[in-house]
XYZ file of C-alpha atoms in Angstrom:
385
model
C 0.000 0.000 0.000
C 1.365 3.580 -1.118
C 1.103 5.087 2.607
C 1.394 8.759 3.025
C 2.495 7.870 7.047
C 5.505 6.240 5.134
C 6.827 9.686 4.062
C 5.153 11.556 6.439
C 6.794 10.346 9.357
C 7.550 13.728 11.362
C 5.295 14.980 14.679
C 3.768 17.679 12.501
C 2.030 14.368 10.629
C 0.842 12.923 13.758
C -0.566 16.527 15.137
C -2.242 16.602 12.116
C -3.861 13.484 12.603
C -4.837 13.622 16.241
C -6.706 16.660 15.137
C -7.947 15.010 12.299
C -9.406 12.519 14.981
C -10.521 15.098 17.415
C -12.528 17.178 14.389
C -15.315 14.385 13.818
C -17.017 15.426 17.322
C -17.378 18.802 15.602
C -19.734 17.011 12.855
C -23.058 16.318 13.140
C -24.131 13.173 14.419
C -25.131 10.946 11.775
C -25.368 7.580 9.920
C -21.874 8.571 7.830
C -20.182 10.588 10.651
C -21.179 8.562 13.968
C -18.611 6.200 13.407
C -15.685 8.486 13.282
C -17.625 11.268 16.044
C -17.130 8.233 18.364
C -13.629 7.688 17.280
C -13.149 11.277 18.146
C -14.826 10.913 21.313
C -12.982 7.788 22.414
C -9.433 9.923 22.336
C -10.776 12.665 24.310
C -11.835 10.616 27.001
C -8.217 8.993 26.839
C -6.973 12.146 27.085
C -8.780 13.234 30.322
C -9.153 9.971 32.174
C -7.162 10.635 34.771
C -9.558 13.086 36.907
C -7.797 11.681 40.507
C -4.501 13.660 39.778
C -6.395 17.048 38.318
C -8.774 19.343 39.578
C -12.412 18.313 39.373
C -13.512 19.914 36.755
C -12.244 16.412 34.759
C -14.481 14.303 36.703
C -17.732 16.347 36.288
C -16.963 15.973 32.324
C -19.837 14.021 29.922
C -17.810 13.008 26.786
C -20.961 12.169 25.033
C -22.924 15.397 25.175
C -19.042 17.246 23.468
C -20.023 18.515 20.158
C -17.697 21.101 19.643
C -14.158 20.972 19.747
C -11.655 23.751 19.267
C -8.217 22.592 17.615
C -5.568 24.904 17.999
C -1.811 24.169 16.179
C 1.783 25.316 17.385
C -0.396 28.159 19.418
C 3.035 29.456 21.824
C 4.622 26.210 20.147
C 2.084 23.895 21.880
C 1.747 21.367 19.553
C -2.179 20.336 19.728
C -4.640 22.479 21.941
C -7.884 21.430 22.457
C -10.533 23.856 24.044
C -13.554 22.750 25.060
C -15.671 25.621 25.590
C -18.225 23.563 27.040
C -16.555 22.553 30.529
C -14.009 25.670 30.323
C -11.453 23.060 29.713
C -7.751 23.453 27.468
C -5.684 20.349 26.531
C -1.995 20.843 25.994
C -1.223 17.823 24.315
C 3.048 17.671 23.994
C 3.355 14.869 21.131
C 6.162 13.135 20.386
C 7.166 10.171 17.714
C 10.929 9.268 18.639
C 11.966 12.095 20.232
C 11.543 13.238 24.039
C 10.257 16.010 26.198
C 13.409 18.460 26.742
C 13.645 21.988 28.749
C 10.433 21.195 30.813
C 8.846 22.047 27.817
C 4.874 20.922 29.048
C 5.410 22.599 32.189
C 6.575 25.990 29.949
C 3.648 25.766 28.225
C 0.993 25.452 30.739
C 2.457 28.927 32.574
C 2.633 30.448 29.107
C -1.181 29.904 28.381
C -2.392 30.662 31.381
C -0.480 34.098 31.087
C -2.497 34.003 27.572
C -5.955 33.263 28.725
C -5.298 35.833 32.107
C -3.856 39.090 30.089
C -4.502 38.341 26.696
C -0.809 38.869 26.044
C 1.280 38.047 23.878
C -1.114 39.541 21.509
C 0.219 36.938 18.462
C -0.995 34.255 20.684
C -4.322 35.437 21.615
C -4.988 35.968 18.306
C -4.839 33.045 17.188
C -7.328 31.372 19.608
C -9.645 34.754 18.393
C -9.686 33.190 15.612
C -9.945 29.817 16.023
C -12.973 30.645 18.381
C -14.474 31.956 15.790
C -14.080 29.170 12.877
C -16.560 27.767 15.474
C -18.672 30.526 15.488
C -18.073 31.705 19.126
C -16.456 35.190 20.382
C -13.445 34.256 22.635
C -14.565 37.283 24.738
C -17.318 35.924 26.334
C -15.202 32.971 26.928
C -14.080 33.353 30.673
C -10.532 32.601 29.118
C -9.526 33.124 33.150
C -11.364 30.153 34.654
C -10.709 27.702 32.205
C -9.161 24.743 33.549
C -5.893 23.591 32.023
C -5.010 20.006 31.502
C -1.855 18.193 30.122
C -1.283 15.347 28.106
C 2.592 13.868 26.920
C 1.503 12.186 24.046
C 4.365 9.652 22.586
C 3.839 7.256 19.722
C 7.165 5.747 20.174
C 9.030 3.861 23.154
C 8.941 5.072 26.177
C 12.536 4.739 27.722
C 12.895 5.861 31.402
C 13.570 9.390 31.095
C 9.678 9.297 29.196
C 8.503 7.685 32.237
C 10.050 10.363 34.180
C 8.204 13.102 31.817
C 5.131 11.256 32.038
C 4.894 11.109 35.883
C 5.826 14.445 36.273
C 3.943 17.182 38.185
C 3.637 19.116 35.254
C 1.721 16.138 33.294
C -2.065 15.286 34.355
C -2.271 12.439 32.123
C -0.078 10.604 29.243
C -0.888 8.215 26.084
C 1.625 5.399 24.478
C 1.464 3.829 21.209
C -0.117 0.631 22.187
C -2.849 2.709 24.522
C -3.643 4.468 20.990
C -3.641 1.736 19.164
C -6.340 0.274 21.365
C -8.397 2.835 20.187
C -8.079 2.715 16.882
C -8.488 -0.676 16.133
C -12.207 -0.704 17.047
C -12.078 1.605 14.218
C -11.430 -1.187 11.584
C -14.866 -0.815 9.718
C -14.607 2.820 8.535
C -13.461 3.611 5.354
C -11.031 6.379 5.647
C -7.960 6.336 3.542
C -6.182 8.491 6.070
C -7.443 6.472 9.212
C -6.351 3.576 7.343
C -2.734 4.644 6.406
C -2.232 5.943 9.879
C -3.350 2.819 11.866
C -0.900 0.534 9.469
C 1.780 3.334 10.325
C 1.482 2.844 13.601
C 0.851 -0.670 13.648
C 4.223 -1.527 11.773
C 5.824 0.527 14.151
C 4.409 -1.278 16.954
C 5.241 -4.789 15.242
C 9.186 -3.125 14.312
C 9.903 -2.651 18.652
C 8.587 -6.007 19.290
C 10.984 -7.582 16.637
C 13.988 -5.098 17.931
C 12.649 -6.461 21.953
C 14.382 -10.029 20.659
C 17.626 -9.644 22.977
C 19.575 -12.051 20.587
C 18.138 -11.228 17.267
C 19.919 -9.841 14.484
C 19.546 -7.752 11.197
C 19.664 -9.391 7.920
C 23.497 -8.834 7.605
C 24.265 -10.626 10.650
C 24.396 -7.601 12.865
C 22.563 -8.382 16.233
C 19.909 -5.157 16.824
C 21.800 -4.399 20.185
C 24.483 -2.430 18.323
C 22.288 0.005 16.882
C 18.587 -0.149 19.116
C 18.596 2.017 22.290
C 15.061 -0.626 23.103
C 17.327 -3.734 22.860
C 19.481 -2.036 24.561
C 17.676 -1.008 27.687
C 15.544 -4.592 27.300
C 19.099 -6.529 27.839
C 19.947 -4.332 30.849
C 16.227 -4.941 32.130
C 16.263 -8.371 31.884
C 19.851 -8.798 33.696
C 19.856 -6.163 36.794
C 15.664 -6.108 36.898
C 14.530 -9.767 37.007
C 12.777 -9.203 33.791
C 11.559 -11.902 30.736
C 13.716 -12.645 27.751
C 10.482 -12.968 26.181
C 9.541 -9.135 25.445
C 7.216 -8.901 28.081
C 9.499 -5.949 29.627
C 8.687 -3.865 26.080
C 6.293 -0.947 27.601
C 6.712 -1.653 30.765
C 6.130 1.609 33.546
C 10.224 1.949 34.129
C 9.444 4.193 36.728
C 8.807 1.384 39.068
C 11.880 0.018 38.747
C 14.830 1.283 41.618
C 17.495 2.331 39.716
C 17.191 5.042 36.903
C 18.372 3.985 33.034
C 19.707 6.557 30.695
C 20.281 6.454 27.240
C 22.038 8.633 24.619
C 24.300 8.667 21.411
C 27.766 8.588 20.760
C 29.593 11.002 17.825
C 29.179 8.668 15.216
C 25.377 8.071 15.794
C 25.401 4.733 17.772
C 23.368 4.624 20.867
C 24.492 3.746 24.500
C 22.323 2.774 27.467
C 23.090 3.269 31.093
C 21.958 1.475 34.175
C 23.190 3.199 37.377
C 23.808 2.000 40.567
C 22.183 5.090 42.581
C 18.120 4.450 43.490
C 16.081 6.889 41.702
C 15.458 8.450 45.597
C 19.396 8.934 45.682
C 19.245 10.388 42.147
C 17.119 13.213 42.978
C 19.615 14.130 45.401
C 22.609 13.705 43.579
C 21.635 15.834 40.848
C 19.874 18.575 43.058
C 21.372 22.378 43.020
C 23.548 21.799 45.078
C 23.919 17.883 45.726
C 22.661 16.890 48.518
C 24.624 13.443 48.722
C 27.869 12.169 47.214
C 27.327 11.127 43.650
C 29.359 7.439 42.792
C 28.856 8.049 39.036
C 29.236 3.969 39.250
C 27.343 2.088 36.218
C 26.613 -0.804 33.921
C 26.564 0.640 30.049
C 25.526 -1.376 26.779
C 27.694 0.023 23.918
C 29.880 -1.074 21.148
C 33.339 -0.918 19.901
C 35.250 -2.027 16.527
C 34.761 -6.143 18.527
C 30.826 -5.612 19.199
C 28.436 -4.864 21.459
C 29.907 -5.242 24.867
C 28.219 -4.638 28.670
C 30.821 -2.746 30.667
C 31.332 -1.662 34.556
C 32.576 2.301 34.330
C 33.566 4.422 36.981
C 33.487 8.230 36.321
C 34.620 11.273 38.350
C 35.034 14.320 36.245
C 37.092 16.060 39.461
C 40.172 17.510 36.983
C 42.147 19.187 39.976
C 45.368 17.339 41.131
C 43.521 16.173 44.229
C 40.759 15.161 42.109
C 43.060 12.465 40.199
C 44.646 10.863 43.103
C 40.675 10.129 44.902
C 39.622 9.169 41.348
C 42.876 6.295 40.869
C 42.824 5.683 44.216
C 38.867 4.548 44.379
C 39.720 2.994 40.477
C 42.238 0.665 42.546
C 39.741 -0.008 45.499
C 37.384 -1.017 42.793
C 39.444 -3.178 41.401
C 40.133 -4.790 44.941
C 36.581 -5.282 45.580
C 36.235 -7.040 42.337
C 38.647 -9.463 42.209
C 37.427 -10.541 45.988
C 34.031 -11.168 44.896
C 33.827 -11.899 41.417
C 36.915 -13.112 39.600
C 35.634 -16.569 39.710
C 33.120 -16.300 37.696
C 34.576 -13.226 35.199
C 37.303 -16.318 34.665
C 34.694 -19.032 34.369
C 32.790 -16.673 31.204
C 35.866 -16.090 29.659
C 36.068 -19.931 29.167
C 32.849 -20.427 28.442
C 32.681 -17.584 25.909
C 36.209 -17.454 24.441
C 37.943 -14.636 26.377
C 35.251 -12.729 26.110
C 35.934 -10.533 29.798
C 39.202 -7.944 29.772
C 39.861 -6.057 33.033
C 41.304 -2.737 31.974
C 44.011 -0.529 33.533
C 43.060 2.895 35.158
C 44.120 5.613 32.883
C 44.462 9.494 33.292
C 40.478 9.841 32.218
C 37.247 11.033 34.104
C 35.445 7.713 33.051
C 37.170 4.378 33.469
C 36.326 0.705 32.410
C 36.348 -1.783 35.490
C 34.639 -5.027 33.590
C 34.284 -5.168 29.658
C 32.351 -8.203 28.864
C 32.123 -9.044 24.709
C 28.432 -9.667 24.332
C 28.292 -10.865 20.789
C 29.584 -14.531 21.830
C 26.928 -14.849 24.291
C 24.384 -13.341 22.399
C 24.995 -16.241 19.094
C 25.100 -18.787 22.030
């Protein structure tokens, strides 16, 4: 099928459609528009469900007596606003394919529309959502712009790694959809006729289907490269399975991270392969650590998935980023204590892998760097095994 999702991959696409969705409860209400009215209605309630962690205004909704919808695009960069003038109710929804929430972006939004809907400044803004009042026929200034209730949504299509779970737990976020919670919505939606609803539910699908495939820990691209080299899912999955008691089978893939102790990060090295982190510090300790100013000394100890000219490989680092003289000595000193530790507890077994798996384990030497390799454990071997 010549799919327009296959070109148009970008967020702009999928803002487009989630208004596209949201629209139908603006049509009338008959035999050739119920179906996609409820399909319009269905994602709104998704979008508010969460009344318990907002103000009450949520709770005393009725989705089914909605029939107008106002559908506001990159109003103060916001990427989908939905007003309902009905219940005095704004949804920021932040959407998101691949990418991430960044610069407390939600959170920068909600004070910026509140300053909009309070002093009708910046005048650009307000404007815009003059107009778009009146598309529906309504004058925003009998609106009561000031008592409308705001409510946020982080909206991501793609995989959630732990910093999304962070986003989407956040104070600044009332409520948050995945890909799989959307595609449980539109898959009832299998008997209308749309072209576009069509072409967007096998997008989404196929990229549903693609991070189930890249969740096989051991599984490999048609040239023989195994997905952990390049997939920051694999990746984390692999990490999951061996410090979080996880499945091999997958059953880890969209699972709430934030439940687990220790926080994951991810990011991407200069040539465009991805690394994932798993850090020794609880997520409690983390919050201290990386408070202005710590509150709590920061170990900067951690398992990382990465890959080097040999292969994907699972390494122990220690980093301390202290550059003074003083700084060096702590940093080789605690290197060597490392070490020490290591080779009382666990040298056994490092030398019982390396037989198994061909030399697989080196122990490198400290060297004059902030971040230093205690284990490096080849993970190709044991991946083909």
């Amino acid at each position: 099928m010549n799919n327009i999702f296959s070109f148009a991959t970008g967020e702009l696409s999928q803002d487009a459609f989630i208004c596209w969705c949201l629209n139908w409860i603006n049509e009338p209400d008959i035999v050739a528009t119920h179906r996609y009215r409820q399909l319009g209605l269905d994602l709104l309630a998704k979008l508010i469900d969460k009344p318990s962690n907002c103000d009450v205004v949520l709770s005393k909704v009725d989705i089914k007596s909605i029939d107008k919808v106002i559908l506001v695009q990159q109003v103060l960069n916001i990427d989908v606003l939905a007003i309902i003038p009905q219940y005095k109710l704004a949804i920021i929804i932040e959407d998101k394919t691949s990418t991430s929430e960044h610069g407390n972006q939600i959170s920068f939004y909600k004070d910026s529309l509140e300053v909009v809907f309070k002093c009708h400044k910046p005048w650009n803004a307000y404007t815009k959502l003059e107009k778009a009042f009146k598309l529906v026929d309504l004058n925003i200034e009998n609106a009561d712009l000031a008592n409308y209730h705001i409510h946020t949504v982080y909206f991501k299509t793609g995989y959630y790694f732990d910093y999304d779970w962070q986003v989407a737990h956040s104070e600044s976020v009332y409520n948050y959809l995945t890909g799989p919670m959307f595609w449980d919505i539109l898959k009832n939606y299998d008997d209308c006729e749309s072209d576009i609803l069509r072409s967007y539910c096998e997008h989404l699908k196929k990229q549903l289907d693609w991070y189930q495939i890249v969740s096989t820990i051991n599984g490999q691209y048609d040239d023989g490269c195994h997905y952990i080299k390049w997939e920051r899912v694999t990746q984390h999955g692999l990490l999951q399975i061996i410090f979080d008691n996880e499945n091999i089978d997958g059953s880890w893939l969209w699972k709430d991270m934030s439940i687990y102790p220790n926080p994951y990060s991810t990011g991407t090295n200069q040539g465009g392969s991805p690394w994932t982190n798993r850090r020794f510090w609880t997520r409690t300790e983390s919050d201290a650590i990386w408070s202005e100013p710590p509150r709590s000394f920061n170990p900067r100890i951690f398992w990382r998935i990465d890959h080097d000219s040999k292969g994907a490989y699972l390494s122990l680092r220690y980093y301390n980023n202290d550059s003074t003289n003083q700084g060096k000595i702590i940093r080789k000193r605690i290197y060597s204590q490392l070490n020490t530790l290591i080779n009382d507890t666990v040298t056994d077994e490092l030398d019982r892998l390396n037989i198994t798996y061909e030399n697989c384990v080196a122990r490198p030497r400290h060297g004059n760097y902030y971040e230093n390799t205690l284990i490096h454990i080849g993970i190709d071997r044991v991946l083909d095994s």
